[in-house]
Short mmCIF file of C-alpha atoms in Angstrom, two decimals:
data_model
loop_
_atom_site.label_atom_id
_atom_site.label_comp_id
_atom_site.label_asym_id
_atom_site.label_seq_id
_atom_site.Cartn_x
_atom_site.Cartn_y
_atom_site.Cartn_z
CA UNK A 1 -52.69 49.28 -111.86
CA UNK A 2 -55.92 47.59 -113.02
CA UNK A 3 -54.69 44.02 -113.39
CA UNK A 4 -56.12 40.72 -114.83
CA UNK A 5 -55.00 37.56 -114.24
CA UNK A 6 -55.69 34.39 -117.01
CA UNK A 7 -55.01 31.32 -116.25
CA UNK A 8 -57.14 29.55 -118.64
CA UNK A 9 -55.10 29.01 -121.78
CA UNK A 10 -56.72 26.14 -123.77
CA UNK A 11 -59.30 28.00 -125.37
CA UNK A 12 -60.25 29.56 -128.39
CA UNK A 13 -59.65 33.57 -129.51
CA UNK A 14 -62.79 34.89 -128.72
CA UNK A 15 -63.12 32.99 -125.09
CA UNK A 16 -59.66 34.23 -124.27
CA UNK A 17 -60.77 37.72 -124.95
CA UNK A 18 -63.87 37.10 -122.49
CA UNK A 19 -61.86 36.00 -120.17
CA UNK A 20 -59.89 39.25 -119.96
CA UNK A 21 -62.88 41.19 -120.24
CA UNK A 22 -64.48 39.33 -117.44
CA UNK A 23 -61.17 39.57 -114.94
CA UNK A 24 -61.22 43.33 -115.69
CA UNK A 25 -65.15 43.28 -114.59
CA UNK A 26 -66.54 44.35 -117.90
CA UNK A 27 -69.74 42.89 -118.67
CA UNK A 28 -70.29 41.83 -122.63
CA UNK A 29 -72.23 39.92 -124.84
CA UNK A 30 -71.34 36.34 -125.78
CA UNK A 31 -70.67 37.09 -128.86
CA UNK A 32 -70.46 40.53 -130.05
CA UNK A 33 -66.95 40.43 -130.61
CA UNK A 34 -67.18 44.18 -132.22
CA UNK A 35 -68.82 45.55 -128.95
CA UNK A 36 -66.49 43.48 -126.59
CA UNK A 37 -63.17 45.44 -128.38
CA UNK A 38 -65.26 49.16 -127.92
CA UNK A 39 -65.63 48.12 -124.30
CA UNK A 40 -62.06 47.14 -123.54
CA UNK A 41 -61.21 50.25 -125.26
CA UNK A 42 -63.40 52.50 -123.60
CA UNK A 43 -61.69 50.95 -120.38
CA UNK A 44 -58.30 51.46 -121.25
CA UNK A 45 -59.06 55.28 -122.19
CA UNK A 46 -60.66 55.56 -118.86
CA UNK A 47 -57.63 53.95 -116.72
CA UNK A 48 -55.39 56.61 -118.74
CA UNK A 49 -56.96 59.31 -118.19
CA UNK A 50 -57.44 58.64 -114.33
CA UNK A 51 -53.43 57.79 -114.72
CA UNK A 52 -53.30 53.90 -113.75
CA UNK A 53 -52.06 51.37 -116.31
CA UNK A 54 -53.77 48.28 -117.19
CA UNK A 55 -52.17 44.98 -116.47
CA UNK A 56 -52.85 41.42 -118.14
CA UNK A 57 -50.98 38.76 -117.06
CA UNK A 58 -51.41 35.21 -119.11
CA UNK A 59 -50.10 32.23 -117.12
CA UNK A 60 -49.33 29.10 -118.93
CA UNK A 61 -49.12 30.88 -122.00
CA UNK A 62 -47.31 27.95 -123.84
CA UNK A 63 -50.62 26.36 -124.26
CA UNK A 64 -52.21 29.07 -126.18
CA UNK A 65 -53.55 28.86 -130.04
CA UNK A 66 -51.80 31.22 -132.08
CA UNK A 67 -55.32 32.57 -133.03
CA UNK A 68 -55.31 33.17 -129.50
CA UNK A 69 -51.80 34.60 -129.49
CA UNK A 70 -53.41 36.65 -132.65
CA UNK A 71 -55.97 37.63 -130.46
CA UNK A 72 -53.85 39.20 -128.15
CA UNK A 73 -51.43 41.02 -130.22
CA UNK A 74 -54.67 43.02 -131.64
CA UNK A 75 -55.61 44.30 -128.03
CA UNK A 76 -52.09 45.55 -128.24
CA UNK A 77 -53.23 47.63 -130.70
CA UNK A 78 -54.86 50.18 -128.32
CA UNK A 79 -52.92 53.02 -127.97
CA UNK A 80 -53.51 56.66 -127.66
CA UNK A 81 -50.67 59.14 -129.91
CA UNK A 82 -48.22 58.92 -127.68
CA UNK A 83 -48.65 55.63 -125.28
CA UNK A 84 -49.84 52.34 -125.32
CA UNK A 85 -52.84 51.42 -123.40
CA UNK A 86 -52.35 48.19 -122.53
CA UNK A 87 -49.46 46.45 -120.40
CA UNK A 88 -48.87 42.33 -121.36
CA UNK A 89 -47.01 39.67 -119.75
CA UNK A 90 -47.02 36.19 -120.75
CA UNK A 91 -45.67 33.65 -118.37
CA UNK A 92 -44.78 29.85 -119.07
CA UNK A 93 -42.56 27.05 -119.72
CA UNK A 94 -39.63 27.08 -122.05
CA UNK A 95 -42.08 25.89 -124.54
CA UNK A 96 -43.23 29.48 -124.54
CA UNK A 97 -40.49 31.15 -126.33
CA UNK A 98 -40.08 28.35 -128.88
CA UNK A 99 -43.60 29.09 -129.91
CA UNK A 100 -43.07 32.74 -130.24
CA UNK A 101 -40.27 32.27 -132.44
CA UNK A 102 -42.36 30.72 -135.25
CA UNK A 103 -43.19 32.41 -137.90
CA UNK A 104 -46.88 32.98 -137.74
CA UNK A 105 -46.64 34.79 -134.51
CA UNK A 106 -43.79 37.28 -135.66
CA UNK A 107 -45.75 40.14 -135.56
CA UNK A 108 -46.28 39.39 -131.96
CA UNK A 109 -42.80 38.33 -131.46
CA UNK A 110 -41.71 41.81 -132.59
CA UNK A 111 -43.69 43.90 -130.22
CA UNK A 112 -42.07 41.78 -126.90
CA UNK A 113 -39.59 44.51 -125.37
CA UNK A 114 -38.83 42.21 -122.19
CA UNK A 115 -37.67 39.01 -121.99
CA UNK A 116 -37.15 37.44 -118.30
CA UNK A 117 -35.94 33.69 -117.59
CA UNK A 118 -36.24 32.23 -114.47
CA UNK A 119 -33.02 30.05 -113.60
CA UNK A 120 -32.75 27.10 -111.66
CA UNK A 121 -31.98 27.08 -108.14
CA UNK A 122 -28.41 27.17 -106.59
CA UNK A 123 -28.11 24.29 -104.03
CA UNK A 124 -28.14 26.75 -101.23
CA UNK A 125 -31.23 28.15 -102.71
CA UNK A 126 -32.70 24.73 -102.60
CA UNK A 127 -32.01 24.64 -98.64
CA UNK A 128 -33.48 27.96 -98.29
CA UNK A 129 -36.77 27.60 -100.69
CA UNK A 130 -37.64 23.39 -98.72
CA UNK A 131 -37.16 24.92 -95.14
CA UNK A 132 -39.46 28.08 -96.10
CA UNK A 133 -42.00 25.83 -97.35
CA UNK A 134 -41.67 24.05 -94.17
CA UNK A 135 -42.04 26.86 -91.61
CA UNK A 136 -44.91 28.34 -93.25
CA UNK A 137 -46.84 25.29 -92.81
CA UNK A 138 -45.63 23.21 -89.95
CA UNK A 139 -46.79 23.85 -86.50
CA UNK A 140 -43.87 22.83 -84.51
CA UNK A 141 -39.62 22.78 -85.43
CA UNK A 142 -38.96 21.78 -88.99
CA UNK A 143 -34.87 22.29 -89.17
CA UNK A 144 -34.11 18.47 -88.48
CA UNK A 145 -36.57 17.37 -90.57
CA UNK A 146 -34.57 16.96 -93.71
CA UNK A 147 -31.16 16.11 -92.95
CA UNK A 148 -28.47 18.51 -95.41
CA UNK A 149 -27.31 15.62 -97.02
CA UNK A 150 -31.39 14.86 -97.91
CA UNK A 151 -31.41 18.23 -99.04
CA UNK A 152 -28.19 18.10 -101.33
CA UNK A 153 -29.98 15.24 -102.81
CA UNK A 154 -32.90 16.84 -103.61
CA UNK A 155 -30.67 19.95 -105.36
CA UNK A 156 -29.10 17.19 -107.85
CA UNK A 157 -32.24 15.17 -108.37
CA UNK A 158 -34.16 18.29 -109.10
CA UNK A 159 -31.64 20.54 -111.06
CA UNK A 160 -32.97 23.64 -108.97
CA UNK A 161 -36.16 23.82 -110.62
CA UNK A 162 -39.52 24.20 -107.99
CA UNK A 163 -42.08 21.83 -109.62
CA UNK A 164 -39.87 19.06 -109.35
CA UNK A 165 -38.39 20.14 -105.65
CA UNK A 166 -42.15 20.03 -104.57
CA UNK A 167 -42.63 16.50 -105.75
CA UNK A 168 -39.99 14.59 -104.62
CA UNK A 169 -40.26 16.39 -101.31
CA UNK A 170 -44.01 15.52 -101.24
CA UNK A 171 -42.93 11.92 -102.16
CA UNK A 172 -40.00 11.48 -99.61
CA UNK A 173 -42.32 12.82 -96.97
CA UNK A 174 -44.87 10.20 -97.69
CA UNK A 175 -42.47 7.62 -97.75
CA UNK A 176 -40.90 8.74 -94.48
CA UNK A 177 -44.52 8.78 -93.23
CA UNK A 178 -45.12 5.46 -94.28
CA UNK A 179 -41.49 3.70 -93.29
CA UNK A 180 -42.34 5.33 -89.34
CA UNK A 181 -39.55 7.60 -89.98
CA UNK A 182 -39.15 11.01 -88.27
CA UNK A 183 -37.32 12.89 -90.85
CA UNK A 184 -36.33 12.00 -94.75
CA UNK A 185 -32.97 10.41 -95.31
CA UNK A 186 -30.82 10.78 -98.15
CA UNK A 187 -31.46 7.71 -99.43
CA UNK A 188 -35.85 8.34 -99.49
CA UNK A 189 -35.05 11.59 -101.76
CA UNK A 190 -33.10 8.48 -103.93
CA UNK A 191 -36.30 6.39 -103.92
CA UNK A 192 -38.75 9.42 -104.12
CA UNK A 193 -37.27 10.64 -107.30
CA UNK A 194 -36.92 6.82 -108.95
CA UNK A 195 -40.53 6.52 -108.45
CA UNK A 196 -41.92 9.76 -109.84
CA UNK A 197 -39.36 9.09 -112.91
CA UNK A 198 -41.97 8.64 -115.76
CA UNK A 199 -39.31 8.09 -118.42
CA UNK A 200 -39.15 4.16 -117.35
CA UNK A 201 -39.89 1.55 -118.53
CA UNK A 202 -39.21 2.53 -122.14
CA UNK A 203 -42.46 0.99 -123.28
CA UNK A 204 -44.28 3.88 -121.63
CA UNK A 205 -43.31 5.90 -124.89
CA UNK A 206 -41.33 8.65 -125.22
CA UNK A 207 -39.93 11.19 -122.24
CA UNK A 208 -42.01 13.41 -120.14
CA UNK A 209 -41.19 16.70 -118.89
CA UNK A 210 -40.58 14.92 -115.16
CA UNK A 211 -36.87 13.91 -115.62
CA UNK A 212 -34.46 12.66 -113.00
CA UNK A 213 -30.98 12.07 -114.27
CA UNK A 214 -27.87 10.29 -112.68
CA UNK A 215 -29.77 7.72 -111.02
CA UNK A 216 -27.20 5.49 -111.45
CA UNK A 217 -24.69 7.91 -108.70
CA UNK A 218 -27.10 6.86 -105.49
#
């Protein structure tokens, strides 16, 4: 497969479209948005006929316009009689599939014939995904370095999800760095995930993404 990655979201329609066209090295003017569509399709025709498909994956996609959703549900539009031309996955955050359920990107909605959720991590999946992390980058023996009580703290302070596993690991290794400690405690996940909660004090304004619940069970 030809494939093109997109990682930048906040932009207008047209940019978007560049941005494709530029990942799949296709070479158009700035702003001949007319020419820029013959040239994607004279691509996708191409791929076909040689028999490879043409990939676009959009990362973030929660942060996209919906003129830029818009966009993107027109190159969808290239098709031959009896396939489409162009393969389309959006990635993101929950956010994502609230937006697509509005009503000004129902069209779009309508043409999605795969949905795929990633699920939280199992506490035993937890385990598994820190001490990967850890032998890919550490030089010497990692298995003591976060005790399995740490590590059952960081499951229920993180709810399985990876963004937040990464920080409060980051943050209880720091601490542990700073404190002179060999390997992170139970009670540093505690104190890592109390200070990257953003949701206190209350005058900070309303709740960020970054929650730690049950605080209160140390």
């Amino acid at each position: 497969a030809r494939t093109a990655f997109i990682f930048q979201t906040q932009c207008g329609p047209h940019d978007l479209v560049r941005h494709i066209a530029s990942e799949l090295d296709l070479e158009v003017p700035r702003r001949d948005e007319v020419f820029l569509h013959q040239k994607l399709n004279g691509m996708l025709l191409e791929e076909a006929r040689a028999g490879r498909k043409v990939l676009i994956v959009i990362d973030e996609a929660q942060n996209l316009q919906a003129s830029s959703f818009e966009a993107v549900r027109l190159l969808s539009d290239f098709e031959t009689g009896h396939s489409k031309l162009l393969n389309i996955v959006f990635s993101g955050s929950p956010q994502l599939g609230a937006t697509l359920q509005t009503p000004e990107l129902s069209q779009l909605a309508q043409r999605i014939s795969t949905v795929a959720r990633l699920q939280p991590f199992r506490e035993d999946e937890v385990s598994d995904y820190v001490r990967f992390r850890l032998a890919v980058v550490a030089s010497g023996p990692v298995e003591e370095l976060f005790s399995s009580e740490s590590l059952a703290e960081i499951a229920c302070r993180s709810e399985g999800v990876p963004r937040i596993i990464n920080a409060i690991c980051y943050r209880a290794l720091m601490l542990a760095y700073t404190q002179g400690q060999a390997s992170v405690s139970r009670e540093l996940v505690w104190k890592a995930a109390k200070d990257l909660d953003l949701s206190e004090p209350a005058s900070r304004g309303s709740r960020t993404a970054l929650q730690f619940q049950k605080f209160e069970s140390a």
